[in-house]
XYZ file of C-alpha atoms in Angstrom:
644
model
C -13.020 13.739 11.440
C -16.111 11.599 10.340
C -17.448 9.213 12.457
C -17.830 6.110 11.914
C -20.009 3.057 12.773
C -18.174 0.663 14.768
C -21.067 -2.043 14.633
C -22.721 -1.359 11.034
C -22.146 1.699 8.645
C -23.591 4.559 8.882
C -26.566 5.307 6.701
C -26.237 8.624 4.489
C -29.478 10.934 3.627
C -29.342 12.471 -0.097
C -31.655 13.899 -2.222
C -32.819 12.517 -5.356
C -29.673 11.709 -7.934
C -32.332 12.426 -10.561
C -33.103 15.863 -9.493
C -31.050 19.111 -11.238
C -28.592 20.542 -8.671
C -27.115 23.776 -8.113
C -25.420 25.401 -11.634
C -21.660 24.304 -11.691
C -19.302 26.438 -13.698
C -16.260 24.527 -15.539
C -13.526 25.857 -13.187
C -15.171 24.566 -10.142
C -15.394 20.895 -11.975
C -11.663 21.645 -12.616
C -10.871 22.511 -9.405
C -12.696 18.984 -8.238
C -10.661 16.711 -10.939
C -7.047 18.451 -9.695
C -7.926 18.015 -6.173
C -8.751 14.578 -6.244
C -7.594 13.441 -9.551
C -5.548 10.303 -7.720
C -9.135 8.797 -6.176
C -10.814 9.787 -10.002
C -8.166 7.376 -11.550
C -8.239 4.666 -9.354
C -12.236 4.806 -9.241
C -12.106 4.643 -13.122
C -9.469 1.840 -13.108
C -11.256 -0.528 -10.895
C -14.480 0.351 -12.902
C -12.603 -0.780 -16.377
C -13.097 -4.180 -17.973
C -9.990 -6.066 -16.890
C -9.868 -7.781 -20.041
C -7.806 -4.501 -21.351
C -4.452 -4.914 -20.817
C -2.911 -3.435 -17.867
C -0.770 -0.717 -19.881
C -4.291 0.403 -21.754
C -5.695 0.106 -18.522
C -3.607 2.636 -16.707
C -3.913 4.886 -19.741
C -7.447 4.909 -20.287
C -8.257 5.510 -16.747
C -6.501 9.062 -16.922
C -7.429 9.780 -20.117
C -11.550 9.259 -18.855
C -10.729 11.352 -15.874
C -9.132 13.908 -17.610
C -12.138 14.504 -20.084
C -14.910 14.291 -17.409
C -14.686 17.786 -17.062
C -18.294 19.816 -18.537
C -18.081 21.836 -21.966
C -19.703 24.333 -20.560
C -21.789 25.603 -17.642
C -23.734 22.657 -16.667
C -26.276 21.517 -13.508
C -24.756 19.186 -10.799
C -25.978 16.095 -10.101
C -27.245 16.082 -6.111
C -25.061 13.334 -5.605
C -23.080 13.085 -2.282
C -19.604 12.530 -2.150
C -19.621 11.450 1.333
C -15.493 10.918 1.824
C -13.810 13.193 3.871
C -12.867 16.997 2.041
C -15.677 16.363 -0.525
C -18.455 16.609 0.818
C -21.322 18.365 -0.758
C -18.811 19.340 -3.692
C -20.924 19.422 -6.507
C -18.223 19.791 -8.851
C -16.821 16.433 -7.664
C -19.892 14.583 -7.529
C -20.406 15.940 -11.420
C -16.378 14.784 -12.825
C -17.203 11.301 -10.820
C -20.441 10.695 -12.384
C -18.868 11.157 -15.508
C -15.844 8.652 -14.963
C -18.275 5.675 -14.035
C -20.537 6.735 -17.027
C -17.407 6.492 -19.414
C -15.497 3.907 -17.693
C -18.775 1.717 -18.029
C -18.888 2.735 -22.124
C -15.673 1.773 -22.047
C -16.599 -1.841 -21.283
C -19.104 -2.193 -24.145
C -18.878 -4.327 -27.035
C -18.540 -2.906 -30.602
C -21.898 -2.735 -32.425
C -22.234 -2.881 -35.778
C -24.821 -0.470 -36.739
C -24.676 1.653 -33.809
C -21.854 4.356 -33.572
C -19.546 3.527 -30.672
C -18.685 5.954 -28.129
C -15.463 7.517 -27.694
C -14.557 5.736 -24.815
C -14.699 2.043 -26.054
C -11.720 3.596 -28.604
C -7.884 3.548 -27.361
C -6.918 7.100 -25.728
C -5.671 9.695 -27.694
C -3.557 11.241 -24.778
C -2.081 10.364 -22.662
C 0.326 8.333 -24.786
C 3.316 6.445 -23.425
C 6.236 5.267 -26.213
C 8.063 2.527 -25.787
C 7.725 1.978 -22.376
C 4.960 -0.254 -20.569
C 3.279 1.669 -17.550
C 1.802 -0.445 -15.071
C 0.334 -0.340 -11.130
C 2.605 -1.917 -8.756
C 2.070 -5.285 -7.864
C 0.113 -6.118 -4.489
C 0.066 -9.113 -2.178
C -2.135 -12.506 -2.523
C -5.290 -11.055 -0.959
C -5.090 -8.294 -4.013
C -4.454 -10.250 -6.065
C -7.323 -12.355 -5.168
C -9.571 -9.680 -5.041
C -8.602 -8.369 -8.552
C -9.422 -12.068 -9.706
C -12.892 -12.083 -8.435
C -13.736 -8.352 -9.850
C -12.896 -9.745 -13.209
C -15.529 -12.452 -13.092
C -18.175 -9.080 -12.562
C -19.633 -7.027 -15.169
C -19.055 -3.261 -15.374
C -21.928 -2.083 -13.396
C -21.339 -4.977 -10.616
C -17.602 -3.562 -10.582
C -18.914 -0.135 -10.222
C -21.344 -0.518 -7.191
C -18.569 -2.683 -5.593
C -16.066 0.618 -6.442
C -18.785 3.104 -5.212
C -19.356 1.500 -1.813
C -15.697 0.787 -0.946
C -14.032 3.668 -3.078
C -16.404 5.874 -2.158
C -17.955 4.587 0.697
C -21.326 5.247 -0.384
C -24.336 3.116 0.848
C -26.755 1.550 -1.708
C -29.337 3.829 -2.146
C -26.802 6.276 -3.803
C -24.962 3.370 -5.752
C -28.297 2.847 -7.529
C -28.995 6.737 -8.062
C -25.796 6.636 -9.857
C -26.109 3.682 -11.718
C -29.438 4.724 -13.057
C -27.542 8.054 -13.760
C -24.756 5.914 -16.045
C -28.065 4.410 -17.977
C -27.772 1.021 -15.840
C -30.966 -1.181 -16.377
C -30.129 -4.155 -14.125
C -29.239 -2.348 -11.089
C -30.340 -4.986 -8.890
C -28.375 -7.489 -10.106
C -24.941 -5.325 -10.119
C -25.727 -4.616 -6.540
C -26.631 -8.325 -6.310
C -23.382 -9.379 -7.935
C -21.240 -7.082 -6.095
C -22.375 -8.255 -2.772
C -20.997 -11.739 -3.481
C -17.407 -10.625 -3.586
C -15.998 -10.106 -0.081
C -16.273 -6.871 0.873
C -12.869 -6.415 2.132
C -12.892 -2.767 0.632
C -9.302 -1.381 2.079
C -7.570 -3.695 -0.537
C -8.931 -1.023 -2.869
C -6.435 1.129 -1.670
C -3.204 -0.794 -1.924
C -0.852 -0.309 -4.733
C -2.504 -3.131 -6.915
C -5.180 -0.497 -7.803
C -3.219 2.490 -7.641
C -2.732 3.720 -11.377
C -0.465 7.145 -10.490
C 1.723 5.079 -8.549
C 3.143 3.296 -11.780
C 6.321 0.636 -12.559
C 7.778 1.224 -15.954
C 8.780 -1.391 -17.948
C 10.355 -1.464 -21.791
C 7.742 -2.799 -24.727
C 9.044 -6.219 -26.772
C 12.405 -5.121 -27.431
C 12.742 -8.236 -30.659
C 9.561 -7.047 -32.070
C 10.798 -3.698 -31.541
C 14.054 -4.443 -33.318
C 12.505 -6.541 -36.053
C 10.368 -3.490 -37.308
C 13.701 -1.590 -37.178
C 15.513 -3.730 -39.636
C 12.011 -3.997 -41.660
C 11.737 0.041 -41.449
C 15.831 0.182 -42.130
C 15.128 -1.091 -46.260
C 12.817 1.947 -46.100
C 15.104 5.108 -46.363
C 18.815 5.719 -45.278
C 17.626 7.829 -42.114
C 17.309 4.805 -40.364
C 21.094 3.244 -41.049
C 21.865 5.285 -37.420
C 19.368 2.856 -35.726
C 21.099 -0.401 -37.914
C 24.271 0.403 -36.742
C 23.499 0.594 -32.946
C 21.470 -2.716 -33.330
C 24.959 -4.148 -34.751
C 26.934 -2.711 -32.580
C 28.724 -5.829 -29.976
C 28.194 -6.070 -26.548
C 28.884 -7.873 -23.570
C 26.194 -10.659 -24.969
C 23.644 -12.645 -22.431
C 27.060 -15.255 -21.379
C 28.679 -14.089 -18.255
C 26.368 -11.717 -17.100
C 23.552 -13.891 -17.052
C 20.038 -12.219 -17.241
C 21.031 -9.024 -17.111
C 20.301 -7.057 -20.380
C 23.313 -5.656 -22.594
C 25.365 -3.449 -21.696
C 25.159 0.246 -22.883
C 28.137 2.076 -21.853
C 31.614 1.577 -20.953
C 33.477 3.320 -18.076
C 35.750 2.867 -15.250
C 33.343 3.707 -12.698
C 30.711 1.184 -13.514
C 33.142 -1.109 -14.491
C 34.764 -1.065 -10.917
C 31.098 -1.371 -9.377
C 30.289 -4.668 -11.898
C 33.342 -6.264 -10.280
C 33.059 -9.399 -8.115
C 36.431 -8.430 -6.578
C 35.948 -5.245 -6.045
C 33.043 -6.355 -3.270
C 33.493 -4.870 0.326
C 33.584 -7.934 2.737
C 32.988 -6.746 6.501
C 35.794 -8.825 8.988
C 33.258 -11.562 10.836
C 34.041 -9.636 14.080
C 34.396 -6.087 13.343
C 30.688 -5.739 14.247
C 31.960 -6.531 17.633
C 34.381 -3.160 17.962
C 32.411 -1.262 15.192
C 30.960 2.395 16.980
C 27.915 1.202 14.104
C 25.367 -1.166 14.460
C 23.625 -1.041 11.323
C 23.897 -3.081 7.790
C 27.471 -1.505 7.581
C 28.839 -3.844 10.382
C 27.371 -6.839 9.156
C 29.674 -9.451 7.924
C 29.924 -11.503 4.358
C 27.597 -14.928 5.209
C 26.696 -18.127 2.949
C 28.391 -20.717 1.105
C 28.580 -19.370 -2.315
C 30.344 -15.761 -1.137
C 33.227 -16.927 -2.991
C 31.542 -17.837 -6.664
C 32.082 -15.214 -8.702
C 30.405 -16.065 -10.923
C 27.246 -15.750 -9.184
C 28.209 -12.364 -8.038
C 29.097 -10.705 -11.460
C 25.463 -11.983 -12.330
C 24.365 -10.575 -9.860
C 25.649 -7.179 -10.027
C 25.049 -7.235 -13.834
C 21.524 -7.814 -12.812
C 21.330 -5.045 -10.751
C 23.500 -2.372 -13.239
C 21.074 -3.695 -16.315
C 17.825 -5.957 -15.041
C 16.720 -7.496 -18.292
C 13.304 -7.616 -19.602
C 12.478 -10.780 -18.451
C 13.834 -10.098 -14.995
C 11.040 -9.276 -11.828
C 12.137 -5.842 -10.216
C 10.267 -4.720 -7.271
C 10.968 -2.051 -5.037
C 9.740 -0.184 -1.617
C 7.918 3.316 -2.197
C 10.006 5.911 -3.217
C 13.126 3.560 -3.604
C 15.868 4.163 -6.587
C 16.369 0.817 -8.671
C 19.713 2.294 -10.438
C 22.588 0.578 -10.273
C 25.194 0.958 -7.534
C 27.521 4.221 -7.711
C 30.396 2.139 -6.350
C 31.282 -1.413 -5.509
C 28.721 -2.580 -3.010
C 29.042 -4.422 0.281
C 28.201 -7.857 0.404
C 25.942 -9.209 3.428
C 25.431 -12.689 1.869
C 25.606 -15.596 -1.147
C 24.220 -18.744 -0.821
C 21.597 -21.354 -1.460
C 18.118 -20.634 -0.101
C 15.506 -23.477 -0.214
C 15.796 -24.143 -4.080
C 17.131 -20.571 -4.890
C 20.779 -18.647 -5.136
C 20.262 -15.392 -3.162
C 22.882 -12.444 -3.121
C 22.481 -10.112 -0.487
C 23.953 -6.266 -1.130
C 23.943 -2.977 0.299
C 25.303 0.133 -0.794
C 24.598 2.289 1.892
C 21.182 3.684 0.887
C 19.372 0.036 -0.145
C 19.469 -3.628 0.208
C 19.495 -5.222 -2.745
C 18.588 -9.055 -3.490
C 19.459 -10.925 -6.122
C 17.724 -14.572 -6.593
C 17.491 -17.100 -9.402
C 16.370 -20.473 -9.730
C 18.759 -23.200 -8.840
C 19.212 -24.329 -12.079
C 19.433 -21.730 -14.429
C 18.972 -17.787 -14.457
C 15.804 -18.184 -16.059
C 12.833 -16.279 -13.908
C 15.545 -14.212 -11.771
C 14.164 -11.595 -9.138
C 15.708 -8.303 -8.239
C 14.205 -6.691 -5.311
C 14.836 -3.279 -3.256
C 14.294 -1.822 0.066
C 15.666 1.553 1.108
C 17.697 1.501 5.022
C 19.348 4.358 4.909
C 19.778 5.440 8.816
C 18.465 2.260 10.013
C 19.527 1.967 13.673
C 20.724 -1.334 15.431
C 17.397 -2.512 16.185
C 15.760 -1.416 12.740
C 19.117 -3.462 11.293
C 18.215 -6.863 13.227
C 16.925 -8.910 9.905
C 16.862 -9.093 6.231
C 14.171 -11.327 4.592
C 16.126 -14.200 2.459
C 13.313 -16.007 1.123
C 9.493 -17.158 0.927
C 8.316 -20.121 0.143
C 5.121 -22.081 0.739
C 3.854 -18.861 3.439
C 6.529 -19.428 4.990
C 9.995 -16.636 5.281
C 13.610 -16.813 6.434
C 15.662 -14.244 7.629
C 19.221 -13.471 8.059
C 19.386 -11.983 11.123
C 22.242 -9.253 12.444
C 25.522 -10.879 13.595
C 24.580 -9.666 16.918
C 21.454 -11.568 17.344
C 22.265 -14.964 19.865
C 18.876 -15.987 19.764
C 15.278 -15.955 17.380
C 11.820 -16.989 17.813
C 8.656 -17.024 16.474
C 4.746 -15.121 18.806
C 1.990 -14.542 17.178
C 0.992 -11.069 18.261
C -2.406 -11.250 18.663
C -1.692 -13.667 21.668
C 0.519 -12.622 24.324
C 0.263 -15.169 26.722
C 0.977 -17.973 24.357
C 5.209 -17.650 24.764
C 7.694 -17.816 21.812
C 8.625 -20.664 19.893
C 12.505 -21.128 19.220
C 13.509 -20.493 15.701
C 17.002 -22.567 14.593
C 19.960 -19.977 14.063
C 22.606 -21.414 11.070
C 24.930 -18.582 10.241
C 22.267 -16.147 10.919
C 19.528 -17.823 8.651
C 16.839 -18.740 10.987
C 14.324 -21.521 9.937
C 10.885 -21.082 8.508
C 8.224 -19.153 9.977
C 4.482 -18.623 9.041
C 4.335 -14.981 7.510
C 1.138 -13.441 8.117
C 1.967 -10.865 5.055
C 0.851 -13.968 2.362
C -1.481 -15.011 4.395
C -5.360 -15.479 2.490
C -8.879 -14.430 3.836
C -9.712 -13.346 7.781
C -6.936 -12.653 9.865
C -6.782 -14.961 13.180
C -3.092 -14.192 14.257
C -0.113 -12.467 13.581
C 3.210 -14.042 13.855
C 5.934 -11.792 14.339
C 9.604 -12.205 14.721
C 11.406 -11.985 17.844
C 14.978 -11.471 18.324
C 17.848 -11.588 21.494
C 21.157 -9.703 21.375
C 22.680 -6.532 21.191
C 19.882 -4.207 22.318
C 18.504 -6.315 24.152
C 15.135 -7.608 22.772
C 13.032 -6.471 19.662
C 9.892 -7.371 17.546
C 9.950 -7.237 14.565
C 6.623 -7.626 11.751
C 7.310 -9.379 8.213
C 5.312 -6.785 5.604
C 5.712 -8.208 2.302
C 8.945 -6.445 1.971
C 12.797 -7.089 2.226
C 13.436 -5.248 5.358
C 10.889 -6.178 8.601
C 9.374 -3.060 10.361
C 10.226 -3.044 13.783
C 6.835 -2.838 16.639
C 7.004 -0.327 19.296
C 4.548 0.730 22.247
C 4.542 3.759 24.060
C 3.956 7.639 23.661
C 5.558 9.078 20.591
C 8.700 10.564 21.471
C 9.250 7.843 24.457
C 8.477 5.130 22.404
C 9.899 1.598 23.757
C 10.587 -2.200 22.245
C 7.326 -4.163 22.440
C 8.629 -6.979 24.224
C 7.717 -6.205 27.478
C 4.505 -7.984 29.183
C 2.247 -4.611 28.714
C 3.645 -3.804 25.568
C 2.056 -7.332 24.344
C -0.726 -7.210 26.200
C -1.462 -3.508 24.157
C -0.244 -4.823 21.070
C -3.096 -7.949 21.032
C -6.149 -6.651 19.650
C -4.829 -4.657 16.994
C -2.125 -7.079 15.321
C -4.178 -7.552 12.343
C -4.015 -3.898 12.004
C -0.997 -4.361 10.257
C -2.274 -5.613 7.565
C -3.025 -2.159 6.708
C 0.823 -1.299 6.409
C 1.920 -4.190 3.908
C 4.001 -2.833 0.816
C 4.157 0.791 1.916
C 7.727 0.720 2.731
C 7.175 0.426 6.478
C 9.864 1.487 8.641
C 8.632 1.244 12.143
C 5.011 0.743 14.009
C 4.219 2.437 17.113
C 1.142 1.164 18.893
C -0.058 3.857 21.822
C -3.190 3.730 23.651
C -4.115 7.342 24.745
C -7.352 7.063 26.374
C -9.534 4.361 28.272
C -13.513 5.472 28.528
C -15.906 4.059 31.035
C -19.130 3.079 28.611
C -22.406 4.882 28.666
C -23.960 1.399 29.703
C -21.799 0.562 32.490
C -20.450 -2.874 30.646
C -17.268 -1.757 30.979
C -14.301 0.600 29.955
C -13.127 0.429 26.208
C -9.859 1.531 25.100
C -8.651 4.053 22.607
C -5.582 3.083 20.430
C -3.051 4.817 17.866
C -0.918 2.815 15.664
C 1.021 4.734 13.619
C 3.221 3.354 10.905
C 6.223 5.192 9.925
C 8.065 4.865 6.456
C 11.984 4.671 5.461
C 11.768 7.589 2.831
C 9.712 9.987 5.476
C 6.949 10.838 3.553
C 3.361 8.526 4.026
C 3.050 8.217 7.407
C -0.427 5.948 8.062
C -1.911 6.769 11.912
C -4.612 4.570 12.975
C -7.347 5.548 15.242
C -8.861 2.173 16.803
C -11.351 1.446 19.186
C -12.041 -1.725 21.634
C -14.434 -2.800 23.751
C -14.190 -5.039 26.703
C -14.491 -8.846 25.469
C -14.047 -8.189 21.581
C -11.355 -10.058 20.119
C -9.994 -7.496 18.179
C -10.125 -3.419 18.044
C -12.058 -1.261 15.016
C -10.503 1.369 13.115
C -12.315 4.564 13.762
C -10.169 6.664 11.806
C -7.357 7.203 9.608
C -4.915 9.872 8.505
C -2.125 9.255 5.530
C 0.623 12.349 6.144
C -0.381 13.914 8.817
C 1.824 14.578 12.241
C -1.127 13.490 14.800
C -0.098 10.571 17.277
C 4.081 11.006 15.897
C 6.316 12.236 17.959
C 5.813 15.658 15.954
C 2.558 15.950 17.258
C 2.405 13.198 20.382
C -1.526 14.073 20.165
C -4.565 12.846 19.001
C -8.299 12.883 18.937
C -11.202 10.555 17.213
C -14.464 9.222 17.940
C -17.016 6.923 16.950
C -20.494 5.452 16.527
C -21.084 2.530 19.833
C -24.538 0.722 20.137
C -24.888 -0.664 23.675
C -26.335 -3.718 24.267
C -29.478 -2.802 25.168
C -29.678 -1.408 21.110
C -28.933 2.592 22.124
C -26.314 4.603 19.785
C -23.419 7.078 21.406
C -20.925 9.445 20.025
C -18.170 8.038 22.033
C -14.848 10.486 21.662
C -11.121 10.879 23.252
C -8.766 12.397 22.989
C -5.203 12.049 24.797
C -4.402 13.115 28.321
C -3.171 16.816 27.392
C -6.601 17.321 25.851
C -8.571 19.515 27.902
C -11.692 20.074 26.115
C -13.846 18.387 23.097
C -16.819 19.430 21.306
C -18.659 18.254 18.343
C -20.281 19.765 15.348
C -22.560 18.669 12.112
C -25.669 16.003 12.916
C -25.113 16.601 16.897
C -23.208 19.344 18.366
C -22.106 18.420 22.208
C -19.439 19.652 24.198
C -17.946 18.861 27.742
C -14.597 19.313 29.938
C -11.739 17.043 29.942
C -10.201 14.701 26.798
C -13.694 12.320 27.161
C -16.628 12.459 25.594
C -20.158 10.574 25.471
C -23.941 11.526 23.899
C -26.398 9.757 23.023
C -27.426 10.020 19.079
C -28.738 8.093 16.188
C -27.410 5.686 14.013
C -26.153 6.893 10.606
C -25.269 10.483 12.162
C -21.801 12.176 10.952
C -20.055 14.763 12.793
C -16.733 16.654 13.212
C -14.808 16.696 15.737
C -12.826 19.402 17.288
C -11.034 20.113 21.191
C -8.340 21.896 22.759
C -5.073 21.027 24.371
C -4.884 21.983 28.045
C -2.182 24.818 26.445
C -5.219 26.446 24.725
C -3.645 24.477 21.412
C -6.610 23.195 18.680
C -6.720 19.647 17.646
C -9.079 18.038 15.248
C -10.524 14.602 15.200
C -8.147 12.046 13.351
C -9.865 11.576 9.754
């Protein structure tokens, strides 16, 4: 674990960038680029001019990483890499020097009497044919934030990488930088000061270029060279003929591209008739209470017409058609005929709702045409009656509907972050409730939450709109005992760290347990402040996010401390946990504050102060800017490490 600075961050000490480090043989470098080649890529692709297209984009951040290695023994540069399993890795700090030097070369115009570098010319390899490669889309804040980064230059959009990427402070942004051959490094630091420095957006999906959506290249253009290439030489009459060959054409099956093959299986899954429709009450007698029970809802569940599109759509999504899916989830067509949960007209769009078991599926287009249809996924398989309670139907103006579970009586609308404010009745119409404010489009600081509340079948639940299909349902409690947050305590828990969940938009969110495992009287006496875990658990089990947070008496909201991706701390795998962090009192002092749960008998510290001391608390007095790891034991003689 690495502390961090709850009121300011913490200040690294470095030597010289300019200095020659320690001799660094090839295979270390190597070893550096394998280990981390996924933060490499994504450093390099938020360091590349965005006037590249996004395909290029993609392509010529790997191809920069993967050449960054040395030709041959070489000095490292004494350049930290400060994030956590690299520091004082010289072969890392070497391979990333060497992706913002090229990724900046990248960005410079053609000269005409000076030779250009290699890196301003399209990538040899990796090459990608006939397929366009492309980071998955993020949400409006992202989106927002890649806008702004393309009004930078390259050195302004590497010191903005460097300090959130990296999480360096300036004085090693500019030793790089001068490194790279960057003149103005004042003004890059300058410019990338003005863009809000809401650095975890850096690592959502928008800037992730090895987690990648494939679509197809311009299919006419493609076929027009065909026919121009087929006067060329007979070899190519093969590639005439399929061109020729008829199809099922663009008439009944709306925007869903042609179809390629012809058997009774798909057939049978492509046919409107062929739909399962669930009995309006066999939910009611059903041993399930998942999507399987729900019944067919909406006025349009009898236009087939609609519903062949919309099963085309899913079978063949055409080029011009918007696919998005959850992490991990399969966007292939059905293996059988589907179940239907719902047709009808939302706000000024026809929506299909499907499920086949594994996903939901839904199918929208505009009104008044097929023109600009959307096709999105979300993976439920094993979703229990409470994780089953809604299904997002539409978005429009921030605003979302649901269909909610044919068990749910009643709906309403709390914002999370205040639990005495009560719950505001939300209109049930054959399970689509009205609109409510979704805080997963919401723009710029977070001052609420709004969450979903539902009444019926389980009793109570709460459940948080992500930017996805499915809602992920909130929890409080210990892992393993884990309980509805919809009791008074479970609210009252829940407050400070709603806008924690920002952190879990688009990650295929399944489930967020909120659990506070320690409460620590203050080394000033103002108080007792209150150790958190929020862990977020995902459908396809795999990318797990825990959430080490921190909150002192009067603040509004808590501070994450520290964070794990995959690991089994604070799940019901491992119900323990252990963090700290940098407090200044009041009176301007700095403590290593640390806890650990109630099982934790012991904690000690080690790096820039080394303390130790009985029970799962712990409190010294320290500097600002120091970084240490943390380390204790479980009353069962059991290690556990600090949360990181």
């Amino acid at each position: 674990m690495q502390s961090q600075d709850v009121a300011q961050r913490p200040a690294s000490r470095s030597p010289r960038s300019g200095s020659a480090g320690p001799a660094l043989d090839v295979e270390q470098a190597e070893a550096a680029l394998v280990e981390h080649y996924p933060r490499l890529v994504r450093l390099a692709y938020v360091v590349l001019p965005p006037t590249l297209a996004r395909g290029r984009r993609v392509l010529t951040a790997h191809a920069l990483v993967q050449r960054a290695l040395p030709r041959r023994r070489a000095s490292a540069p004494v350049i930290p890499a400060q994030s956590a399993g690299r520091d004082g890795d010289p072969g890392y700090a070497y391979v990333r020097l060497q992706v913002v030097r090229t990724a900046l070369q990248a960005g410079l115009p053609l000269k005409r009497r000076a030779w250009p570098k290699r890196a301003q010319f399209p990538p040899l390899l990796p090459q990608v044919r006939g397929l366009r490669l492309f980071p998955r889309s993020g949400g409006a804040d992202e989106l927002a934030l890649e806008q702004r980064l393309s009004e930078l230059d390259g050195p302004a959009r590497a010191a903005y990488a460097l300090r959130g990427l990296e999480q360096l402070p300036d004085g090693d942004v500019r030793k790089i930088l001068g490194e790279c051959g960057v003149d103005a490094i004042d003004a890059a630091l300058r410019e990338a000061g003005e863009v809000d420095a809401e650095y975890t957006l850096l690592d959502s999906p928008e800037f992730d270029p090895c987690s990648l959506q494939a679509r197809p290249t311009d299919l006419m253009r493609r076929r027009q060279h065909g026919r121009a290439a087929l006067a060329a030489g007979a070899a190519l009459l093969v590639c005439g003929a399929l061109v020729a060959l008829p199809g099922g054409g663009w008439g009944p099956d709306g925007a869903a591209a042609p179809s390629y093959a012809k058997n009774p299986a798909a057939e049978a899954a492509l046919d409107p008739g062929r739909l399962l429709k669930v009995s309006p009450v066999a939910w009611k007698t059903s041993s399930r209470t998942d999507f399987s029970a729900w019944p067919a809802r909406g006025e349009l569940t009898g236009d087939d017409a609609l519903l062949r599109r919309a099963l085309a759509v899913w079978a063949r999504p055409g080029a011009q058609v918007h696919v998005s899916a959850t992490p991990d989830t399969p966007t292939g067509g059905p293996a059988g005929p589907p179940q239907l949960l719902y047709a009808g007209t939302v706000d000024n769009a026809r929506v299909v709702l499907l499920h086949d078991g594994l996903r939901i599926a839904r199918y929208a287009e505009p009104k008044d045409g097929t023109a600009g249809a959307a096709l999105d996924f979300a993976r439920v398989d094993g979703a229990s009656g409470a994780e089953s309670g809604a299904v997002v139907l539409g978005r429009a103006d921030g605003n979302v509907r649901f269909l909610t579970a044919p068990w749910v009586t009643k709906a309403g609308e709390r914002d999370l972050s205040k639990p005495g404010a009560g719950v505001m009745d939300l209109t049930l119409t054959g399970g689509v409730t009205s609109p409510m404010v979704s805080p997963a489009t919401k723009q710029g600081a977070c001052t609420g939450w709004n969450v979903l509340e539902l009444t019926g079948g389980e009793g109570r639940q709460l459940l948080s709109d992500l930017g996805e299909l499915v809602p992920a349902r909130l929890t409080s409690g210990k892992p393993g005992a884990v309980k509805d947050a919809t009791g008074a305590e479970a609210l009252k828990t829940w407050a400070p760290y709603a806008c924690s969940l920002a952190d879990a938009r688009a990650q295929g969110v399944r489930a967020v347990n909120v659990w506070q495992f320690a409460r620590q009287p203050l080394p000033d006496g103002t108080g007792s402040a209150d150790w958190v875990c929020t862990r977020a658990e995902t459908w396809r089990g795999d990318g797990a996010r825990a959430l080490a947070q921190f909150h002192t008496p009067g603040g509004l909201f808590g501070a994450a401390v520290a964070k794990g991706l995959d690991v089994p701390a604070c799940g019901p795998r491992d119900p323990h946990v252990l963090a700290g962090a940098l407090w200044k009192s009041k009176a301007g002092h700095w403590f290593l504050l640390a806890a650990g749960d109630k099982d934790t008998a012991s904690v000690r510290t080690e790096g820039g102060i080394s303390v130790s001391g009985q029970g799962n608390l712990l409190a010294a007095r320290t500097e600002q800017g120091v970084q240490a790891s943390l380390e204790g034991a479980l009353k069962d003689g059991t290690a556990v490490k600090g949360l990181r």
